[in-house]
Each structure stands twice: as C-alpha cells, then as structure tokens.
Amino acid sequence: MYPPSRKDFISLTLSDSHSQTYNNGKHRRQSCWRKWKQLSRLQRSLILFLLALLLILGLLSYGSITEHWRGKHFPLHAKLTSHTQRQSLSLILMVLERLEAVCDAFRHAWKGYKDYAWGHDELKPISKSFGEWFGLGLTLIDALDTMWIMGLKEEFAEAKTWVEKDLSFNKNVDVNLFETTIRILGGLLSTYHLTGDQLFLEKAKDLGSRLMPAFKTPSKIPFSDVNIGKGTAHPPRWTSDSTLAEVTSIQLEFRELSRLTQDPQYQEAVNEVMTLVHKLPGKHDGLVPMFINTNNGQFTHKGVFTLGARADSYYEYLLKQWIQGGKTEDNLLEDYLQAIEGVKKHLVRQTGPSKLTFVGELSHNRFNPKMDHLVCFLPGTLALGAHNGLPGDHMDLAVQLMETCHQMYKQMETGLSPEIAHFSLQASDGSDVIVKPADRHNLLRPETVESLFYMYRFTKDTKYRDWGWDMLQSFNKYTKVSGGGYTSINNVRDPLSPGPRDKMESFFLGETLKYFYLLFSDDMELLSLDNQVHL
C-alpha cells in the first residue's frame, strides 16, 4: 500500500515588532484551523451540511418574499430547482445517517472489547471475557486504521498508548505467519501510512524481523508457524505442507516493509515464493492447488481447485502486487490473467432457477456447485483489475458475481450470508441457494462489503450502498450484543434463534466495519483506489 502524496512545510517566524498585530491574527486563524481539524470527519460534515442547509433555506425564503411582493408565482424552473435541492438534502442526510450508524457500531464493538478484553486478542461478548490466540492485542491493532479513518480520535489515542507502552513482540510464543502478517504487520503499516507516526513503523520493523525465520526452509516456501521470541519456525504438527493462500498472501506487507525501511530482505523472501509458484507444474489453466510442501517446494493434493479457503487470496494478491509494483512485473499479471480465464472456463456456472452466476469448485475434474463466502472477494478484485486497464469482461463478471453475493445475504431469513453456500443447477428447484446444516454459521466476514465498496467506487451505482445498508442492519439485529460487542452466529436461517457463538473476530473491526464506512462515504479521496493498494 502506497501512501498518499505528502507535502513538506517550512515554518517561518517573523520577529519584526511591527508585524506583531499581523502575527496575532495569523495565530488566531491557525488556532481556529487546528480546532476545526480536531473535529472528526463526521462532525465536520454535519457542520458543513447545516451551513449549506441554512444557505439554501435562506435563498428559498428570499425567493418566496420577492415573489410575494411582486404578486407572482414561482416559475417552473424554480419549482424544479427547489425539488432538486430537497432531493440533494435528503441524500446528504441519508449518507450522514449511514456513516453515523457505522461509527455507532464500531463504538459498541469497541466498548465490549475495552470493557472485557482490553489488550487481549479477541472479545467473547456473550460471556464478557476474552480469547487469546497469540497474546498480541490482535483486535486492537487490527482496528487502528479503522478508528483513524472514522475520525474516532479518543479511541485511537487510547489504543496508541497501549501500543506504545504495552505491545511487545519479545515473547516466547508461536504465531501463524499469515495471520500475524495480515492482521498485525498490515495493521501497523496501514496506521503508519495514515498517521505518519514513526511508532507504528518501528513496531512493524520489529515484528517483520522476528517473522523472517519462517523462510528458513529447504525450498524457501515459509513454514506456517514461527516463534517470535526464540526465532525458530516449524510447520503444523500434522503436516509439512503450508496452504497456498498463506504463503502467497503476505507479499504486499513484506514488500512494503522493504520499501519503507530500505532493507531488501523482506521483499526478496516473498518474491522468491512468487517466482517459485509461477514456475511450478500442476496448475490447471492458471488455477492452483491448495497446498504446497515446505521441503520440496512442490504442490500437493493436486487436482482440487477452489477460490475459497486455502487458495482465495493467492488470486487477489497477484493483482494487487502487480499494481503495487507499478504494473511492471509481468509474471504476476500473466498468472492473474491466466487464472481468471481458468475460473471462467472451469468454475463459473449459473443457477437453474434465477440464472445467478457463481464460482464453484473442481475436484479431479468433477464440478461441485459450492461457493465459500470468502469467494466474495472476487467481484471487487475483478473490478479493480478492470479499473486498471484489464479486459472489460472482467467487470461484467464482477457485476454478476456481486449480485450473487448479495443474494447469499438476501435469501437468508436473517439477511446474513452463510459461511458456505451450495447452488441449485436445476431450473425445477425452488431456490438458488442451498445451505447445509454445517455451513449455516456467519463469522462477521468482510469480503462482500469490501467488494461492494469497490463496485460503488467504480460504478457509482447506489444499489451497492443500499445492499450494504441492508447488511449492516442485519448485523445490528442478529449479532449485536447488548453489553457491548458483536458475535458470530451459528444459524443464519433461524432468525428466532441464530445461536451466538460468543466470538467477535478481529476483522469485524479491522475490515468489515471499515469497508462499511468507506462504502457510505462520499469522500472519494478517503483511501483513493488510484494511488493506493489496500492491504
């Protein structure tokens, strides 16, 4: 992720006694400007909206008075203008209402975390306790950039104090390389870019160096687990394999860490992984198996191809690395384009009842109409590629898949998607989406709302915002816990008893709510999609 362009400012102090009055006025103006900047984006938006409303009402009143004195009626164009102004005001109010609803959801989630899980990895909102995974304040770090984007300055300040005083990576603890990279290293790097605060970069450098032992394998394919205190790494106890998504979805963060520190070791390690995967046999028209062996560097469990769990973000990171590198790394583009063609050829089908387009799975040449919620990253990725000059039919597929991901929510009784959906291929079947009992849970995942954000940014079609609003209301209705926090649920098909699982994943604050806010925001420069790659 590249930072927005920055400007350097030079401060000049005038000491001439004759300029004292001028300087006092300047300082007063600067003081007012500082106070204005201290307000949150939402507060500034509300103030500007009220000023605009007063101006418009004043103009309308002026028109009414002048027409009254002239004894004339408003001309048609004035009536149309008034109607248009009311529509514009209504839209502004709706945007502000939705942004405030997202901020309220974050504050409620943060309240639960602060009250019952402060400094720990995850909140358990039902039992009012916490769960520990790595013991590194996972939720707090994952949520840092979200708080900054929302303008929640008080919450951000208290979180920053914890990072400064309490966060230490000098611990005898095994961490998962992939999860630690995307949630903690990525969180620190993103927050550094947003704030420019060296604290977060220094913490990122410390963590990045402690993760490097994972790459000390015979094949240079990293182990899945690393002890950040001892500097040792190992595969899972039950296998010497790593999942392909995990070893190919840490590249953005490590490459960016090299760029910021001018230390090439991080980028060299992850680029070597991509070079190896690019050359490997065992692909199927650009589609890759789910596992790779850390000893010999070869694909294992060949013949099974999915865009769901264990493979999903490989495809996403191909495109984002290509964009991150200035569109100069041809191997990444080649692998991405081949993969999308492979998806269209082997995995894309339509349902029988409503002709919904979905992405299934292939197991030894046998098609399975199964689609994980994780696959809903794909509409946004396809749209991002089309926005960056890739074939236009990628955008066509993105539109179709976005509709399907929306239906995975809409067709459920709670309005929330299951973790896994199966699709009916027979026109005689009553519904498109079939959910098996073991797949009915919802983990507060971000993939669909992230894709909605991309789709709205590129098309400006307000239906994507409306779909997101429906989703947010469903999260509030079925997953919100009264004492603070949100919980994953067991059954999206049972609105009377959805079955709370007593766990709030860190990505609910770090990604899901962040993308809701970006979806509803009218500030197109708030995380621009033209000069940044989002981790």
PDB file of N, CA and C in Angstrom, residues 52-137:
ATOM      1  N   ALA A  52     -24.843  24.626   4.752  1.00  0.00           N
ATOM      2  CA  ALA A  52     -25.442  24.565   3.425  1.00  0.00           C
ATOM      3  C   ALA A  52     -26.966  24.620   3.505  1.00  0.00           C
ATOM      4  N   LEU A  53     -27.523  23.928   4.513  1.00  0.00           N
ATOM      5  CA  LEU A  53     -28.970  23.937   4.693  1.00  0.00           C
ATOM      6  C   LEU A  53     -29.475  25.343   4.993  1.00  0.00           C
ATOM      7  N   LEU A  54     -28.797  26.047   5.888  1.00  0.00           N
ATOM      8  CA  LEU A  54     -29.187  27.428   6.209  1.00  0.00           C
ATOM      9  C   LEU A  54     -29.108  28.315   4.981  1.00  0.00           C
ATOM     10  N   LEU A  55     -28.074  28.140   4.160  1.00  0.00           N
ATOM     11  CA  LEU A  55     -27.934  28.942   2.953  1.00  0.00           C
ATOM     12  C   LEU A  55     -29.074  28.682   1.984  1.00  0.00           C
ATOM     13  N   ILE A  56     -29.381  27.399   1.779  1.00  0.00           N
ATOM     14  CA  ILE A  56     -30.452  27.059   0.831  1.00  0.00           C
ATOM     15  C   ILE A  56     -31.805  27.556   1.332  1.00  0.00           C
ATOM     16  N   LEU A  57     -32.073  27.351   2.649  1.00  0.00           N
ATOM     17  CA  LEU A  57     -33.330  27.842   3.204  1.00  0.00           C
ATOM     18  C   LEU A  57     -33.417  29.351   3.087  1.00  0.00           C
ATOM     19  N   GLY A  58     -32.284  30.034   3.268  1.00  0.00           N
ATOM     20  CA  GLY A  58     -32.278  31.483   3.119  1.00  0.00           C
ATOM     21  C   GLY A  58     -32.602  31.905   1.704  1.00  0.00           C
ATOM     22  N   LEU A  59     -32.032  31.208   0.746  1.00  0.00           N
ATOM     23  CA  LEU A  59     -32.305  31.529  -0.648  1.00  0.00           C
ATOM     24  C   LEU A  59     -33.768  31.268  -1.002  1.00  0.00           C
ATOM     25  N   LEU A  60     -34.291  30.143  -0.487  1.00  0.00           N
ATOM     26  CA  LEU A  60     -35.706  29.840  -0.759  1.00  0.00           C
ATOM     27  C   LEU A  60     -36.621  30.872  -0.126  1.00  0.00           C
ATOM     28  N   SER A  61     -36.289  31.281   1.094  1.00  0.00           N
ATOM     29  CA  SER A  61     -37.099  32.307   1.763  1.00  0.00           C
ATOM     30  C   SER A  61     -37.045  33.615   1.001  1.00  0.00           C
ATOM     31  N   TYR A  62     -35.848  33.959   0.531  1.00  0.00           N
ATOM     32  CA  TYR A  62     -35.699  35.187  -0.244  1.00  0.00           C
ATOM     33  C   TYR A  62     -36.564  35.134  -1.499  1.00  0.00           C
ATOM     34  N   GLY A  63     -36.557  33.946  -2.163  1.00  0.00           N
ATOM     35  CA  GLY A  63     -37.373  33.809  -3.358  1.00  0.00           C
ATOM     36  C   GLY A  63     -38.843  33.940  -3.046  1.00  0.00           C
ATOM     37  N   SER A  64     -39.290  33.361  -1.917  1.00  0.00           N
ATOM     38  CA  SER A  64     -40.702  33.442  -1.548  1.00  0.00           C
ATOM     39  C   SER A  64     -41.111  34.879  -1.271  1.00  0.00           C
ATOM     40  N   ILE A  65     -40.259  35.623  -0.562  1.00  0.00           N
ATOM     41  CA  ILE A  65     -40.592  37.011  -0.217  1.00  0.00           C
ATOM     42  C   ILE A  65     -40.668  37.879  -1.459  1.00  0.00           C
ATOM     43  N   THR A  66     -39.672  37.744  -2.333  1.00  0.00           N
ATOM     44  CA  THR A  66     -39.673  38.594  -3.527  1.00  0.00           C
ATOM     45  C   THR A  66     -40.852  38.282  -4.431  1.00  0.00           C
ATOM     46  N   GLU A  67     -41.188  37.001  -4.562  1.00  0.00           N
ATOM     47  CA  GLU A  67     -42.330  36.638  -5.401  1.00  0.00           C
ATOM     48  C   GLU A  67     -43.631  37.141  -4.777  1.00  0.00           C
ATOM     49  N   HIS A  68     -43.712  37.098  -3.446  1.00  0.00           N
ATOM     50  CA  HIS A  68     -44.909  37.598  -2.775  1.00  0.00           C
ATOM     51  C   HIS A  68     -45.097  39.095  -3.046  1.00  0.00           C
ATOM     52  N   TRP A  69     -44.042  39.854  -2.935  1.00  0.00           N
ATOM     53  CA  TRP A  69     -44.150  41.303  -3.149  1.00  0.00           C
ATOM     54  C   TRP A  69     -44.443  41.613  -4.604  1.00  0.00           C
ATOM     55  N   ARG A  70     -43.982  40.797  -5.500  1.00  0.00           N
ATOM     56  CA  ARG A  70     -44.250  41.030  -6.916  1.00  0.00           C
ATOM     57  C   ARG A  70     -45.622  40.511  -7.328  1.00  0.00           C
ATOM     58  N   GLY A  71     -46.227  39.703  -6.436  1.00  0.00           N
ATOM     59  CA  GLY A  71     -47.540  39.156  -6.764  1.00  0.00           C
ATOM     60  C   GLY A  71     -47.493  38.100  -7.836  1.00  0.00           C
ATOM     61  N   LYS A  72     -46.386  37.387  -7.907  1.00  0.00           N
ATOM     62  CA  LYS A  72     -46.217  36.376  -8.942  1.00  0.00           C
ATOM     63  C   LYS A  72     -45.999  35.014  -8.296  1.00  0.00           C
ATOM     64  N   HIS A  73     -46.227  33.980  -9.115  1.00  0.00           N
ATOM     65  CA  HIS A  73     -45.920  32.612  -8.677  1.00  0.00           C
ATOM     66  C   HIS A  73     -44.498  32.268  -9.093  1.00  0.00           C
ATOM     67  N   PHE A  74     -43.946  31.217  -8.409  1.00  0.00           N
ATOM     68  CA  PHE A  74     -42.625  30.729  -8.813  1.00  0.00           C
ATOM     69  C   PHE A  74     -42.696  30.191 -10.235  1.00  0.00           C
ATOM     70  N   PRO A  75     -41.715  30.496 -11.068  1.00  0.00           N
ATOM     71  CA  PRO A  75     -41.664  29.861 -12.378  1.00  0.00           C
ATOM     72  C   PRO A  75     -41.347  28.381 -12.219  1.00  0.00           C
ATOM     73  N   LEU A  76     -41.612  27.614 -13.290  1.00  0.00           N
ATOM     74  CA  LEU A  76     -41.441  26.168 -13.234  1.00  0.00           C
ATOM     75  C   LEU A  76     -40.009  25.786 -12.883  1.00  0.00           C
ATOM     76  N   HIS A  77     -39.033  26.472 -13.461  1.00  0.00           N
ATOM     77  CA  HIS A  77     -37.650  26.080 -13.218  1.00  0.00           C
ATOM     78  C   HIS A  77     -37.279  26.269 -11.753  1.00  0.00           C
ATOM     79  N   ALA A  78     -37.900  27.283 -11.092  1.00  0.00           N
ATOM     80  CA  ALA A  78     -37.625  27.496  -9.671  1.00  0.00           C
ATOM     81  C   ALA A  78     -38.204  26.358  -8.839  1.00  0.00           C
ATOM     82  N   LYS A  79     -39.406  25.882  -9.222  1.00  0.00           N
ATOM     83  CA  LYS A  79     -40.002  24.754  -8.509  1.00  0.00           C
ATOM     84  C   LYS A  79     -39.162  23.497  -8.682  1.00  0.00           C
ATOM     85  N   LEU A  80     -38.673  23.285  -9.913  1.00  0.00           N
ATOM     86  CA  LEU A  80     -37.841  22.117 -10.155  1.00  0.00           C
ATOM     87  C   LEU A  80     -36.545  22.199  -9.367  1.00  0.00           C
ATOM     88  N   THR A  81     -35.987  23.414  -9.309  1.00  0.00           N
ATOM     89  CA  THR A  81     -34.755  23.598  -8.549  1.00  0.00           C
ATOM     90  C   THR A  81     -34.987  23.294  -7.077  1.00  0.00           C
ATOM     91  N   SER A  82     -36.134  23.769  -6.559  1.00  0.00           N
ATOM     92  CA  SER A  82     -36.448  23.517  -5.159  1.00  0.00           C
ATOM     93  C   SER A  82     -36.586  22.016  -4.900  1.00  0.00           C
ATOM     94  N   HIS A  83     -37.229  21.303  -5.835  1.00  0.00           N
ATOM     95  CA  HIS A  83     -37.381  19.853  -5.689  1.00  0.00           C
ATOM     96  C   HIS A  83     -36.023  19.158  -5.721  1.00  0.00           C
ATOM     97  N   THR A  84     -35.166  19.592  -6.627  1.00  0.00           N
ATOM     98  CA  THR A  84     -33.829  19.011  -6.729  1.00  0.00           C
ATOM     99  C   THR A  84     -33.029  19.257  -5.465  1.00  0.00           C
ATOM    100  N   GLN A  85     -33.178  20.481  -4.908  1.00  0.00           N
ATOM    101  CA  GLN A  85     -32.462  20.801  -3.675  1.00  0.00           C
ATOM    102  C   GLN A  85     -32.932  19.914  -2.526  1.00  0.00           C
ATOM    103  N   ARG A  86     -34.242  19.673  -2.454  1.00  0.00           N
ATOM    104  CA  ARG A  86     -34.761  18.805  -1.394  1.00  0.00           C
ATOM    105  C   ARG A  86     -34.237  17.387  -1.557  1.00  0.00           C
ATOM    106  N   GLN A  87     -34.164  16.926  -2.811  1.00  0.00           N
ATOM    107  CA  GLN A  87     -33.615  15.593  -3.046  1.00  0.00           C
ATOM    108  C   GLN A  87     -32.155  15.519  -2.620  1.00  0.00           C
ATOM    109  N   SER A  88     -31.395  16.564  -2.951  1.00  0.00           N
ATOM    110  CA  SER A  88     -29.983  16.584  -2.585  1.00  0.00           C
ATOM    111  C   SER A  88     -29.816  16.573  -1.072  1.00  0.00           C
ATOM    112  N   LEU A  89     -30.644  17.371  -0.385  1.00  0.00           N
ATOM    113  CA  LEU A  89     -30.580  17.397   1.072  1.00  0.00           C
ATOM    114  C   LEU A  89     -30.931  16.035   1.659  1.00  0.00           C
ATOM    115  N   SER A  90     -31.918  15.380   1.062  1.00  0.00           N
ATOM    116  CA  SER A  90     -32.319  14.063   1.548  1.00  0.00           C
ATOM    117  C   SER A  90     -31.179  13.059   1.393  1.00  0.00           C
ATOM    118  N   LEU A  91     -30.474  13.122   0.260  1.00  0.00           N
ATOM    119  CA  LEU A  91     -29.359  12.213   0.029  1.00  0.00           C
ATOM    120  C   LEU A  91     -28.222  12.474   1.014  1.00  0.00           C
ATOM    121  N   ILE A  92     -27.955  13.768   1.269  1.00  0.00           N
ATOM    122  CA  ILE A  92     -26.905  14.115   2.225  1.00  0.00           C
ATOM    123  C   ILE A  92     -27.244  13.582   3.609  1.00  0.00           C
ATOM    124  N   LEU A  93     -28.490  13.768   4.006  1.00  0.00           N
ATOM    125  CA  LEU A  93     -28.922  13.265   5.309  1.00  0.00           C
ATOM    126  C   LEU A  93     -28.788  11.751   5.405  1.00  0.00           C
ATOM    127  N   MET A  94     -29.126  11.062   4.315  1.00  0.00           N
ATOM    128  CA  MET A  94     -29.046   9.606   4.307  1.00  0.00           C
ATOM    129  C   MET A  94     -27.587   9.152   4.449  1.00  0.00           C
ATOM    130  N   VAL A  95     -26.685   9.807   3.727  1.00  0.00           N
ATOM    131  CA  VAL A  95     -25.264   9.454   3.819  1.00  0.00           C
ATOM    132  C   VAL A  95     -24.757   9.659   5.242  1.00  0.00           C
ATOM    133  N   LEU A  96     -25.099  10.810   5.837  1.00  0.00           N
ATOM    134  CA  LEU A  96     -24.649  11.098   7.195  1.00  0.00           C
ATOM    135  C   LEU A  96     -25.231  10.107   8.201  1.00  0.00           C
ATOM    136  N   GLU A  97     -26.490   9.735   7.993  1.00  0.00           N
ATOM    137  CA  GLU A  97     -27.121   8.762   8.883  1.00  0.00           C
ATOM    138  C   GLU A  97     -26.399   7.418   8.815  1.00  0.00           C
ATOM    139  N   ARG A  98     -26.044   7.001   7.616  1.00  0.00           N
ATOM    140  CA  ARG A  98     -25.387   5.706   7.460  1.00  0.00           C
ATOM    141  C   ARG A  98     -23.971   5.734   8.035  1.00  0.00           C
ATOM    142  N   LEU A  99     -23.251   6.817   7.802  1.00  0.00           N
ATOM    143  CA  LEU A  99     -21.911   6.927   8.370  1.00  0.00           C
ATOM    144  C   LEU A  99     -21.964   6.900   9.899  1.00  0.00           C
ATOM    145  N   GLU A 100     -22.918   7.608  10.460  1.00  0.00           N
ATOM    146  CA  GLU A 100     -23.039   7.629  11.913  1.00  0.00           C
ATOM    147  C   GLU A 100     -23.423   6.252  12.447  1.00  0.00           C
ATOM    148  N   ALA A 101     -24.245   5.517  11.688  1.00  0.00           N
ATOM    149  CA  ALA A 101     -24.629   4.163  12.110  1.00  0.00           C
ATOM    150  C   ALA A 101     -23.408   3.247  12.152  1.00  0.00           C
ATOM    151  N   VAL A 102     -22.504   3.403  11.186  1.00  0.00           N
ATOM    152  CA  VAL A 102     -21.289   2.588  11.194  1.00  0.00           C
ATOM    153  C   VAL A 102     -20.409   2.962  12.390  1.00  0.00           C
ATOM    154  N   CYS A 103     -20.268   4.260  12.627  1.00  0.00           N
ATOM    155  CA  CYS A 103     -19.475   4.699  13.782  1.00  0.00           C
ATOM    156  C   CYS A 103     -20.085   4.189  15.089  1.00  0.00           C
ATOM    157  N   ASP A 104     -21.402   4.215  15.168  1.00  0.00           N
ATOM    158  CA  ASP A 104     -22.072   3.688  16.365  1.00  0.00           C
ATOM    159  C   ASP A 104     -21.778   2.202  16.548  1.00  0.00           C
ATOM    160  N   ALA A 105     -21.796   1.465  15.435  1.00  0.00           N
ATOM    161  CA  ALA A 105     -21.498   0.035  15.504  1.00  0.00           C
ATOM    162  C   ALA A 105     -20.070  -0.180  15.986  1.00  0.00           C
ATOM    163  N   PHE A 106     -19.151   0.625  15.477  1.00  0.00           N
ATOM    164  CA  PHE A 106     -17.761   0.474  15.925  1.00  0.00           C
ATOM    165  C   PHE A 106     -17.638   0.800  17.409  1.00  0.00           C
ATOM    166  N   ARG A 107     -18.243   1.901  17.827  1.00  0.00           N
ATOM    167  CA  ARG A 107     -18.151   2.280  19.252  1.00  0.00           C
ATOM    168  C   ARG A 107     -18.710   1.178  20.145  1.00  0.00           C
ATOM    169  N   HIS A 108     -19.810   0.558  19.708  1.00  0.00           N
ATOM    170  CA  HIS A 108     -20.417  -0.511  20.502  1.00  0.00           C
ATOM    171  C   HIS A 108     -19.493  -1.722  20.566  1.00  0.00           C
ATOM    172  N   ALA A 109     -18.894  -2.075  19.434  1.00  0.00           N
ATOM    173  CA  ALA A 109     -17.952  -3.189  19.421  1.00  0.00           C
ATOM    174  C   ALA A 109     -16.729  -2.871  20.277  1.00  0.00           C
ATOM    175  N   TRP A 110     -16.253  -1.638  20.168  1.00  0.00           N
ATOM    176  CA  TRP A 110     -15.066  -1.218  20.917  1.00  0.00           C
ATOM    177  C   TRP A 110     -15.345  -1.188  22.418  1.00  0.00           C
ATOM    178  N   LYS A 111     -16.554  -0.799  22.783  1.00  0.00           N
ATOM    179  CA  LYS A 111     -16.924  -0.774  24.203  1.00  0.00           C
ATOM    180  C   LYS A 111     -16.790  -2.171  24.809  1.00  0.00           C
ATOM    181  N   GLY A 112     -17.309  -3.170  24.091  1.00  0.00           N
ATOM    182  CA  GLY A 112     -17.194  -4.536  24.594  1.00  0.00           C
ATOM    183  C   GLY A 112     -15.750  -4.967  24.712  1.00  0.00           C
ATOM    184  N   TYR A 113     -14.958  -4.655  23.701  1.00  0.00           N
ATOM    185  CA  TYR A 113     -13.541  -5.034  23.739  1.00  0.00           C
ATOM    186  C   TYR A 113     -12.824  -4.320  24.875  1.00  0.00           C
ATOM    187  N   LYS A 114     -13.077  -3.036  25.033  1.00  0.00           N
ATOM    188  CA  LYS A 114     -12.400  -2.265  26.075  1.00  0.00           C
ATOM    189  C   LYS A 114     -12.804  -2.741  27.470  1.00  0.00           C
ATOM    190  N   ASP A 115     -14.068  -3.048  27.643  1.00  0.00           N
ATOM    191  CA  ASP A 115     -14.564  -3.447  28.969  1.00  0.00           C
ATOM    192  C   ASP A 115     -14.121  -4.850  29.373  1.00  0.00           C
ATOM    193  N   TYR A 116     -14.062  -5.771  28.409  1.00  0.00           N
ATOM    194  CA  TYR A 116     -13.890  -7.174  28.776  1.00  0.00           C
ATOM    195  C   TYR A 116     -12.657  -7.858  28.167  1.00  0.00           C
ATOM    196  N   ALA A 117     -11.985  -7.213  27.211  1.00  0.00           N
ATOM    197  CA  ALA A 117     -10.885  -7.917  26.531  1.00  0.00           C
ATOM    198  C   ALA A 117      -9.693  -7.014  26.252  1.00  0.00           C
ATOM    199  N   TRP A 118      -9.584  -5.906  26.947  1.00  0.00           N
ATOM    200  CA  TRP A 118      -8.565  -4.903  26.631  1.00  0.00           C
ATOM    201  C   TRP A 118      -7.159  -5.528  26.621  1.00  0.00           C
ATOM    202  N   GLY A 119      -6.450  -5.311  25.507  1.00  0.00           N
ATOM    203  CA  GLY A 119      -5.090  -5.807  25.366  1.00  0.00           C
ATOM    204  C   GLY A 119      -4.990  -7.263  24.970  1.00  0.00           C
ATOM    205  N   HIS A 120      -6.124  -7.954  24.900  1.00  0.00           N
ATOM    206  CA  HIS A 120      -6.139  -9.361  24.501  1.00  0.00           C
ATOM    207  C   HIS A 120      -6.519  -9.473  23.020  1.00  0.00           C
ATOM    208  N   ASP A 121      -6.475 -10.678  22.511  1.00  0.00           N
ATOM    209  CA  ASP A 121      -6.653 -10.859  21.073  1.00  0.00           C
ATOM    210  C   ASP A 121      -8.094 -10.683  20.606  1.00  0.00           C
ATOM    211  N   GLU A 122      -9.039 -11.328  21.285  1.00  0.00           N
ATOM    212  CA  GLU A 122     -10.421 -11.304  20.797  1.00  0.00           C
ATOM    213  C   GLU A 122     -11.416 -11.186  21.948  1.00  0.00           C
ATOM    214  N   LEU A 123     -12.501 -10.536  21.667  1.00  0.00           N
ATOM    215  CA  LEU A 123     -13.595 -10.399  22.631  1.00  0.00           C
ATOM    216  C   LEU A 123     -14.547 -11.594  22.536  1.00  0.00           C
ATOM    217  N   LYS A 124     -14.979 -12.074  23.694  1.00  0.00           N
ATOM    218  CA  LYS A 124     -16.065 -13.055  23.773  1.00  0.00           C
ATOM    219  C   LYS A 124     -17.248 -12.322  24.417  1.00  0.00           C
ATOM    220  N   PRO A 125     -18.111 -11.726  23.592  1.00  0.00           N
ATOM    221  CA  PRO A 125     -19.082 -10.763  24.115  1.00  0.00           C
ATOM    222  C   PRO A 125     -20.212 -11.371  24.949  1.00  0.00           C
ATOM    223  N   ILE A 126     -20.547 -12.615  24.716  1.00  0.00           N
ATOM    224  CA  ILE A 126     -21.635 -13.229  25.473  1.00  0.00           C
ATOM    225  C   ILE A 126     -21.195 -13.510  26.910  1.00  0.00           C
ATOM    226  N   SER A 127     -20.026 -14.120  27.057  1.00  0.00           N
ATOM    227  CA  SER A 127     -19.511 -14.441  28.388  1.00  0.00           C
ATOM    228  C   SER A 127     -18.758 -13.276  29.021  1.00  0.00           C
ATOM    229  N   LYS A 128     -18.667 -12.160  28.277  1.00  0.00           N
ATOM    230  CA  LYS A 128     -17.968 -10.958  28.771  1.00  0.00           C
ATOM    231  C   LYS A 128     -16.545 -11.302  29.220  1.00  0.00           C
ATOM    232  N   SER A 129     -15.832 -11.976  28.303  1.00  0.00           N
ATOM    233  CA  SER A 129     -14.461 -12.375  28.578  1.00  0.00           C
ATOM    234  C   SER A 129     -13.657 -12.233  27.286  1.00  0.00           C
ATOM    235  N   PHE A 130     -12.517 -12.890  27.228  1.00  0.00           N
ATOM    236  CA  PHE A 130     -11.669 -12.746  26.055  1.00  0.00           C
ATOM    237  C   PHE A 130     -11.100 -14.091  25.637  1.00  0.00           C
ATOM    238  N   GLY A 131     -10.682 -14.147  24.386  1.00  0.00           N
ATOM    239  CA  GLY A 131      -9.975 -15.300  23.867  1.00  0.00           C
ATOM    240  C   GLY A 131      -8.575 -14.880  23.450  1.00  0.00           C
ATOM    241  N   GLU A 132      -7.617 -15.747  23.682  1.00  0.00           N
ATOM    242  CA  GLU A 132      -6.230 -15.438  23.357  1.00  0.00           C
ATOM    243  C   GLU A 132      -5.742 -16.373  22.273  1.00  0.00           C
ATOM    244  N   TRP A 133      -5.106 -15.832  21.268  1.00  0.00           N
ATOM    245  CA  TRP A 133      -4.561 -16.605  20.156  1.00  0.00           C
ATOM    246  C   TRP A 133      -3.038 -16.500  20.182  1.00  0.00           C
ATOM    247  N   PHE A 134      -2.539 -15.264  20.050  1.00  0.00           N
ATOM    248  CA  PHE A 134      -1.100 -15.027  20.097  1.00  0.00           C
ATOM    249  C   PHE A 134      -0.692 -14.175  21.305  1.00  0.00           C
ATOM    250  N   GLY A 135      -1.659 -13.546  21.948  1.00  0.00           N
ATOM    251  CA  GLY A 135      -1.361 -12.657  23.066  1.00  0.00           C
ATOM    252  C   GLY A 135      -0.725 -11.357  22.643  1.00  0.00           C
ATOM    253  N   LEU A 136      -1.187 -10.815  21.492  1.00  0.00           N
ATOM    254  CA  LEU A 136      -0.578  -9.605  20.929  1.00  0.00           C
ATOM    255  C   LEU A 136      -1.584  -8.478  20.690  1.00  0.00           C
ATOM    256  N   GLY A 137      -2.718  -8.530  21.369  1.00  0.00           N
ATOM    257  CA  GLY A 137      -3.703  -7.458  21.183  1.00  0.00           C
ATOM    258  C   GLY A 137      -4.240  -7.391  19.765  1.00  0.00           C
TER     259      GLY A 137
END
